[in-house]
Amino acid sequence: MLKESGSRLGQDLYRRALFLASMISHPGRVGAVWPTSHRAVRDLLDMEDLSRASIVVEFGTGTGVYTEEILRRLGPDGVFLAFEVDERLAQAVARRLPDPRLTVINDSAENVELYLSGRKADAVVSSLPFTTLPAGLKEEILLAARDALRPGGSLLVLQYSKRILPDLERLFGRVRQRFSPLNVPPALLFACEKFGEDA
């Protein structure tokens, strides 16, 4: 038990060190001073039933906190594409979570269509800091997320400000909100359903 706890602590410290290094390397693309809590991740993912999803996409894999929980929920035949611009983080997550359902992609989220090869995702999960991204890039990524989804599919977003809400309401049909107070800082959660005739 002590050995297992020590191993978990070591992994946690390593992930936090990687997170801080990424924050220094990409300050505009890391929106928090600390990795998202497991509770906030669960709260966000509870807003959609991922067990029935055929394809899930993640924008901003980071240290893999979301990635790990998505894999727990994804069905055995699910496909999971996880995007991360920081090469060190992408490699670390791919090594730590060897799973045939998971492909970690060292590329920016707005290029998602290149990797879907004509398929559509049931859900896109994003923790990207939209309020600190350049306006043009933010719009590109939100449009890419919408275009990547099947009609009725959902974009799940964790943010620390409501400033993204008008953009989400403009681009998606229905936006549900939740609050996760135990995260540092407290997190705002959004589930955005794509418009579509088949929705």
PDB file of C-alpha atoms in Angstrom:
ATOM      1  CA  MET A   1       0.000   0.000   0.000  1.00  0.00           C
ATOM      2  CA  LEU A   2       2.789   2.451   0.927  1.00  0.00           C
ATOM      3  CA  LYS A   3       4.697   1.549  -2.230  1.00  0.00           C
ATOM      4  CA  GLU A   4       1.574   2.147  -4.340  1.00  0.00           C
ATOM      5  CA  SER A   5       0.940   5.501  -2.613  1.00  0.00           C
ATOM      6  CA  GLY A   6       4.558   6.517  -3.158  1.00  0.00           C
ATOM      7  CA  SER A   7       4.362   5.574  -6.824  1.00  0.00           C
ATOM      8  CA  ARG A   8       1.164   7.593  -7.253  1.00  0.00           C
ATOM      9  CA  LEU A   9       2.741  10.580  -5.486  1.00  0.00           C
ATOM     10  CA  GLY A  10       5.804  10.356  -7.732  1.00  0.00           C
ATOM     11  CA  GLN A  11       3.631  10.282 -10.863  1.00  0.00           C
ATOM     12  CA  ASP A  12       1.607  13.228  -9.587  1.00  0.00           C
ATOM     13  CA  LEU A  13       4.732  15.300  -8.901  1.00  0.00           C
ATOM     14  CA  TYR A  14       6.123  14.400 -12.336  1.00  0.00           C
ATOM     15  CA  ARG A  15       2.857  15.473 -14.026  1.00  0.00           C
ATOM     16  CA  ARG A  16       2.860  18.757 -12.116  1.00  0.00           C
ATOM     17  CA  ALA A  17       6.472  19.421 -13.154  1.00  0.00           C
ATOM     18  CA  LEU A  18       5.560  18.770 -16.801  1.00  0.00           C
ATOM     19  CA  PHE A  19       2.547  21.054 -16.450  1.00  0.00           C
ATOM     20  CA  LEU A  20       4.664  23.908 -15.067  1.00  0.00           C
ATOM     21  CA  ALA A  21       7.256  23.447 -17.826  1.00  0.00           C
ATOM     22  CA  SER A  22       4.475  23.614 -20.425  1.00  0.00           C
ATOM     23  CA  MET A  23       3.028  26.732 -18.804  1.00  0.00           C
ATOM     24  CA  ILE A  24       6.421  28.428 -19.157  1.00  0.00           C
ATOM     25  CA  SER A  25       6.833  27.256 -22.780  1.00  0.00           C
ATOM     26  CA  HIS A  26       3.249  28.049 -23.896  1.00  0.00           C
ATOM     27  CA  PRO A  27       1.880  30.688 -21.473  1.00  0.00           C
ATOM     28  CA  GLY A  28      -1.018  31.673 -23.758  1.00  0.00           C
ATOM     29  CA  ARG A  29      -2.189  28.074 -24.159  1.00  0.00           C
ATOM     30  CA  VAL A  30      -2.112  27.023 -20.501  1.00  0.00           C
ATOM     31  CA  GLY A  31      -4.944  28.787 -18.730  1.00  0.00           C
ATOM     32  CA  ALA A  32      -4.437  27.665 -15.116  1.00  0.00           C
ATOM     33  CA  VAL A  33      -1.632  27.749 -12.591  1.00  0.00           C
ATOM     34  CA  TRP A  34      -2.361  24.179 -11.480  1.00  0.00           C
ATOM     35  CA  PRO A  35      -3.681  21.064 -13.259  1.00  0.00           C
ATOM     36  CA  THR A  36      -7.454  20.568 -13.202  1.00  0.00           C
ATOM     37  CA  SER A  37      -8.717  18.556 -10.228  1.00  0.00           C
ATOM     38  CA  HIS A  38     -10.020  15.020 -10.765  1.00  0.00           C
ATOM     39  CA  ARG A  39     -13.362  16.164  -9.319  1.00  0.00           C
ATOM     40  CA  ALA A  40     -13.769  18.940 -11.902  1.00  0.00           C
ATOM     41  CA  VAL A  41     -12.843  16.526 -14.703  1.00  0.00           C
ATOM     42  CA  ARG A  42     -15.474  14.040 -13.507  1.00  0.00           C
ATOM     43  CA  ASP A  43     -18.056  16.831 -13.174  1.00  0.00           C
ATOM     44  CA  LEU A  44     -17.422  17.902 -16.776  1.00  0.00           C
ATOM     45  CA  LEU A  45     -17.485  14.385 -18.231  1.00  0.00           C
ATOM     46  CA  ASP A  46     -20.669  13.572 -16.297  1.00  0.00           C
ATOM     47  CA  MET A  47     -22.438  16.028 -18.624  1.00  0.00           C
ATOM     48  CA  GLU A  48     -22.259  13.511 -21.508  1.00  0.00           C
ATOM     49  CA  ASP A  49     -22.515   9.692 -21.685  1.00  0.00           C
ATOM     50  CA  LEU A  50     -19.162   8.780 -23.243  1.00  0.00           C
ATOM     51  CA  SER A  51     -19.733   5.038 -22.810  1.00  0.00           C
ATOM     52  CA  ARG A  52     -21.855   5.076 -25.991  1.00  0.00           C
ATOM     53  CA  ALA A  53     -19.478   7.248 -28.020  1.00  0.00           C
ATOM     54  CA  SER A  54     -17.783   5.828 -31.112  1.00  0.00           C
ATOM     55  CA  ILE A  55     -15.291   8.700 -31.453  1.00  0.00           C
ATOM     56  CA  VAL A  56     -14.124  11.145 -28.773  1.00  0.00           C
ATOM     57  CA  VAL A  57     -11.686  14.006 -29.371  1.00  0.00           C
ATOM     58  CA  GLU A  58      -9.754  15.876 -26.689  1.00  0.00           C
ATOM     59  CA  PHE A  59      -8.295  19.368 -27.203  1.00  0.00           C
ATOM     60  CA  GLY A  60      -5.395  20.122 -24.855  1.00  0.00           C
ATOM     61  CA  THR A  61      -4.342  16.774 -23.406  1.00  0.00           C
ATOM     62  CA  GLY A  62      -1.877  18.360 -20.994  1.00  0.00           C
ATOM     63  CA  THR A  63      -0.702  15.870 -18.374  1.00  0.00           C
ATOM     64  CA  GLY A  64      -3.502  13.418 -19.190  1.00  0.00           C
ATOM     65  CA  VAL A  65      -5.922  14.085 -16.322  1.00  0.00           C
ATOM     66  CA  TYR A  66      -8.898  14.222 -18.702  1.00  0.00           C
ATOM     67  CA  THR A  67      -7.419  11.566 -20.986  1.00  0.00           C
ATOM     68  CA  GLU A  68      -7.278   8.988 -18.214  1.00  0.00           C
ATOM     69  CA  GLU A  69     -10.877   9.599 -17.129  1.00  0.00           C
ATOM     70  CA  ILE A  70     -12.159   9.559 -20.728  1.00  0.00           C
ATOM     71  CA  LEU A  71     -10.492   6.167 -21.250  1.00  0.00           C
ATOM     72  CA  ARG A  72     -12.256   4.858 -18.123  1.00  0.00           C
ATOM     73  CA  ARG A  73     -15.620   5.837 -19.602  1.00  0.00           C
ATOM     74  CA  LEU A  74     -15.090   5.040 -23.294  1.00  0.00           C
ATOM     75  CA  GLY A  75     -16.449   1.737 -24.603  1.00  0.00           C
ATOM     76  CA  PRO A  76     -14.079  -1.062 -25.705  1.00  0.00           C
ATOM     77  CA  ASP A  77     -14.497  -0.239 -29.412  1.00  0.00           C
ATOM     78  CA  GLY A  78     -14.260   3.532 -29.022  1.00  0.00           C
ATOM     79  CA  VAL A  79     -11.743   5.699 -30.882  1.00  0.00           C
ATOM     80  CA  PHE A  80     -10.043   8.493 -28.932  1.00  0.00           C
ATOM     81  CA  LEU A  81      -7.948  11.249 -30.565  1.00  0.00           C
ATOM     82  CA  ALA A  82      -6.116  13.480 -28.075  1.00  0.00           C
ATOM     83  CA  PHE A  83      -4.460  16.714 -29.287  1.00  0.00           C
ATOM     84  CA  GLU A  84      -1.540  18.386 -27.509  1.00  0.00           C
ATOM     85  CA  VAL A  85       0.770  21.090 -28.931  1.00  0.00           C
ATOM     86  CA  ASP A  86       3.531  20.520 -26.364  1.00  0.00           C
ATOM     87  CA  GLU A  87       5.654  17.636 -27.652  1.00  0.00           C
ATOM     88  CA  ARG A  88       6.950  16.661 -24.195  1.00  0.00           C
ATOM     89  CA  LEU A  89       3.451  16.428 -22.755  1.00  0.00           C
ATOM     90  CA  ALA A  90       2.155  14.487 -25.766  1.00  0.00           C
ATOM     91  CA  GLN A  91       4.981  11.950 -25.499  1.00  0.00           C
ATOM     92  CA  ALA A  92       4.587  11.619 -21.724  1.00  0.00           C
ATOM     93  CA  VAL A  93       0.845  10.900 -21.979  1.00  0.00           C
ATOM     94  CA  ALA A  94       1.324   8.411 -24.837  1.00  0.00           C
ATOM     95  CA  ARG A  95       3.920   6.536 -22.740  1.00  0.00           C
ATOM     96  CA  ARG A  96       1.863   6.614 -19.549  1.00  0.00           C
ATOM     97  CA  LEU A  97      -1.432   5.557 -21.135  1.00  0.00           C
ATOM     98  CA  PRO A  98      -0.706   2.861 -23.721  1.00  0.00           C
ATOM     99  CA  ASP A  99      -4.207   1.981 -24.908  1.00  0.00           C
ATOM    100  CA  PRO A 100      -5.237   0.770 -28.383  1.00  0.00           C
ATOM    101  CA  ARG A 101      -8.222   3.152 -28.356  1.00  0.00           C
ATOM    102  CA  LEU A 102      -6.011   6.217 -27.794  1.00  0.00           C
ATOM    103  CA  THR A 103      -3.974   8.167 -30.354  1.00  0.00           C
ATOM    104  CA  VAL A 104      -2.073  11.144 -28.925  1.00  0.00           C
ATOM    105  CA  ILE A 105      -1.478  13.731 -31.657  1.00  0.00           C
ATOM    106  CA  ASN A 106       1.209  16.409 -31.331  1.00  0.00           C
ATOM    107  CA  ASP A 107      -0.673  19.055 -33.303  1.00  0.00           C
ATOM    108  CA  SER A 108      -2.994  22.000 -32.755  1.00  0.00           C
ATOM    109  CA  ALA A 109      -6.718  21.449 -32.240  1.00  0.00           C
ATOM    110  CA  GLU A 110      -7.834  23.451 -35.277  1.00  0.00           C
ATOM    111  CA  ASN A 111      -6.336  20.708 -37.492  1.00  0.00           C
ATOM    112  CA  VAL A 112      -8.674  18.016 -36.130  1.00  0.00           C
ATOM    113  CA  GLU A 113     -10.407  17.411 -39.497  1.00  0.00           C
ATOM    114  CA  LEU A 114      -7.116  16.145 -40.980  1.00  0.00           C
ATOM    115  CA  TYR A 115      -7.098  13.280 -38.483  1.00  0.00           C
ATOM    116  CA  LEU A 116     -10.794  12.398 -38.536  1.00  0.00           C
ATOM    117  CA  SER A 117     -10.551  11.479 -42.241  1.00  0.00           C
ATOM    118  CA  GLY A 118     -14.198  12.255 -42.951  1.00  0.00           C
ATOM    119  CA  ARG A 119     -15.529  10.712 -39.724  1.00  0.00           C
ATOM    120  CA  LYS A 120     -17.500  12.699 -37.139  1.00  0.00           C
ATOM    121  CA  ALA A 121     -16.990  12.703 -33.372  1.00  0.00           C
ATOM    122  CA  ASP A 122     -19.699  12.102 -30.785  1.00  0.00           C
ATOM    123  CA  ALA A 123     -17.937  14.377 -28.297  1.00  0.00           C
ATOM    124  CA  VAL A 124     -15.111  16.899 -28.182  1.00  0.00           C
ATOM    125  CA  VAL A 125     -13.650  17.622 -24.736  1.00  0.00           C
ATOM    126  CA  SER A 126     -11.665  20.840 -24.288  1.00  0.00           C
ATOM    127  CA  SER A 127      -9.836  22.495 -21.431  1.00  0.00           C
ATOM    128  CA  LEU A 128      -8.091  25.020 -23.711  1.00  0.00           C
ATOM    129  CA  PRO A 129      -8.003  28.535 -22.185  1.00  0.00           C
ATOM    130  CA  PHE A 130     -10.231  30.225 -24.762  1.00  0.00           C
ATOM    131  CA  THR A 131     -10.212  33.572 -22.939  1.00  0.00           C
ATOM    132  CA  THR A 132      -6.419  33.900 -23.288  1.00  0.00           C
ATOM    133  CA  LEU A 133      -6.111  32.616 -26.861  1.00  0.00           C
ATOM    134  CA  PRO A 134      -5.855  35.144 -29.716  1.00  0.00           C
ATOM    135  CA  ALA A 135      -9.372  35.870 -31.018  1.00  0.00           C
ATOM    136  CA  GLY A 136      -8.671  34.405 -34.458  1.00  0.00           C
ATOM    137  CA  LEU A 137      -7.280  31.163 -33.051  1.00  0.00           C
ATOM    138  CA  LYS A 138     -10.151  30.840 -30.569  1.00  0.00           C
ATOM    139  CA  GLU A 139     -12.671  31.151 -33.417  1.00  0.00           C
ATOM    140  CA  GLU A 140     -10.755  28.630 -35.555  1.00  0.00           C
ATOM    141  CA  ILE A 141     -10.719  26.065 -32.754  1.00  0.00           C
ATOM    142  CA  LEU A 142     -14.397  26.505 -31.867  1.00  0.00           C
ATOM    143  CA  LEU A 143     -15.388  26.170 -35.532  1.00  0.00           C
ATOM    144  CA  ALA A 144     -13.138  23.110 -35.879  1.00  0.00           C
ATOM    145  CA  ALA A 145     -14.814  21.550 -32.825  1.00  0.00           C
ATOM    146  CA  ARG A 146     -18.292  22.216 -34.220  1.00  0.00           C
ATOM    147  CA  ASP A 147     -17.365  20.864 -37.663  1.00  0.00           C
ATOM    148  CA  ALA A 148     -15.778  17.756 -36.124  1.00  0.00           C
ATOM    149  CA  LEU A 149     -19.013  16.798 -34.334  1.00  0.00           C
ATOM    150  CA  ARG A 150     -21.896  14.773 -35.705  1.00  0.00           C
ATOM    151  CA  PRO A 151     -25.331  16.465 -35.485  1.00  0.00           C
ATOM    152  CA  GLY A 152     -26.378  16.192 -31.847  1.00  0.00           C
ATOM    153  CA  GLY A 153     -22.786  15.678 -30.695  1.00  0.00           C
ATOM    154  CA  SER A 154     -21.426  17.675 -27.761  1.00  0.00           C
ATOM    155  CA  LEU A 155     -18.511  19.979 -27.067  1.00  0.00           C
ATOM    156  CA  LEU A 156     -17.596  19.788 -23.357  1.00  0.00           C
ATOM    157  CA  VAL A 157     -15.649  22.828 -22.156  1.00  0.00           C
ATOM    158  CA  LEU A 158     -14.015  23.715 -18.829  1.00  0.00           C
ATOM    159  CA  GLN A 159     -13.205  27.403 -18.279  1.00  0.00           C
ATOM    160  CA  TYR A 160     -12.521  29.818 -15.432  1.00  0.00           C
ATOM    161  CA  SER A 161     -14.585  32.682 -16.868  1.00  0.00           C
ATOM    162  CA  LYS A 162     -18.017  33.073 -18.508  1.00  0.00           C
ATOM    163  CA  ARG A 163     -16.543  35.224 -21.284  1.00  0.00           C
ATOM    164  CA  ILE A 164     -16.652  32.264 -23.689  1.00  0.00           C
ATOM    165  CA  LEU A 165     -20.427  31.791 -23.244  1.00  0.00           C
ATOM    166  CA  PRO A 166     -21.608  34.195 -26.020  1.00  0.00           C
ATOM    167  CA  ASP A 167     -19.346  32.393 -28.516  1.00  0.00           C
ATOM    168  CA  LEU A 168     -20.649  28.993 -27.445  1.00  0.00           C
ATOM    169  CA  GLU A 169     -24.271  30.152 -27.701  1.00  0.00           C
ATOM    170  CA  ARG A 170     -23.612  31.651 -31.149  1.00  0.00           C
ATOM    171  CA  LEU A 171     -22.018  28.494 -32.575  1.00  0.00           C
ATOM    172  CA  PHE A 172     -23.973  25.721 -30.849  1.00  0.00           C
ATOM    173  CA  GLY A 173     -27.659  24.951 -30.498  1.00  0.00           C
ATOM    174  CA  ARG A 174     -27.979  24.359 -26.793  1.00  0.00           C
ATOM    175  CA  VAL A 175     -25.542  25.166 -23.972  1.00  0.00           C
ATOM    176  CA  ARG A 176     -25.898  23.649 -20.507  1.00  0.00           C
ATOM    177  CA  GLN A 177     -23.838  24.988 -17.587  1.00  0.00           C
ATOM    178  CA  ARG A 178     -22.502  23.615 -14.323  1.00  0.00           C
ATOM    179  CA  PHE A 179     -20.159  24.876 -11.621  1.00  0.00           C
ATOM    180  CA  SER A 180     -17.322  22.897 -10.030  1.00  0.00           C
ATOM    181  CA  PRO A 181     -16.424  24.826  -6.842  1.00  0.00           C
ATOM    182  CA  LEU A 182     -13.742  22.505  -5.471  1.00  0.00           C
ATOM    183  CA  ASN A 183     -11.294  23.105  -8.316  1.00  0.00           C
ATOM    184  CA  VAL A 184      -8.511  25.724  -7.905  1.00  0.00           C
ATOM    185  CA  PRO A 185      -9.697  28.138  -9.194  1.00  0.00           C
ATOM    186  CA  PRO A 186     -13.402  27.145  -9.284  1.00  0.00           C
ATOM    187  CA  ALA A 187     -14.350  25.913 -12.755  1.00  0.00           C
ATOM    188  CA  LEU A 188     -17.243  26.681 -15.079  1.00  0.00           C
ATOM    189  CA  LEU A 189     -18.416  23.716 -17.144  1.00  0.00           C
ATOM    190  CA  PHE A 190     -20.286  23.910 -20.447  1.00  0.00           C
ATOM    191  CA  ALA A 191     -21.923  21.184 -22.559  1.00  0.00           C
ATOM    192  CA  CYS A 192     -22.696  22.500 -26.056  1.00  0.00           C
ATOM    193  CA  GLU A 193     -24.888  20.493 -28.418  1.00  0.00           C
ATOM    194  CA  LYS A 194     -24.351  20.873 -32.159  1.00  0.00           C
ATOM    195  CA  PHE A 195     -27.256  22.042 -34.299  1.00  0.00           C
ATOM    196  CA  GLY A 196     -28.292  19.598 -36.991  1.00  0.00           C
ATOM    197  CA  GLU A 197     -31.239  18.094 -38.820  1.00  0.00           C
ATOM    198  CA  ASP A 198     -30.478  14.673 -37.342  1.00  0.00           C
ATOM    199  CA  ALA A 199     -29.990  15.962 -33.770  1.00  0.00           C
TER     200      ALA A 199
END
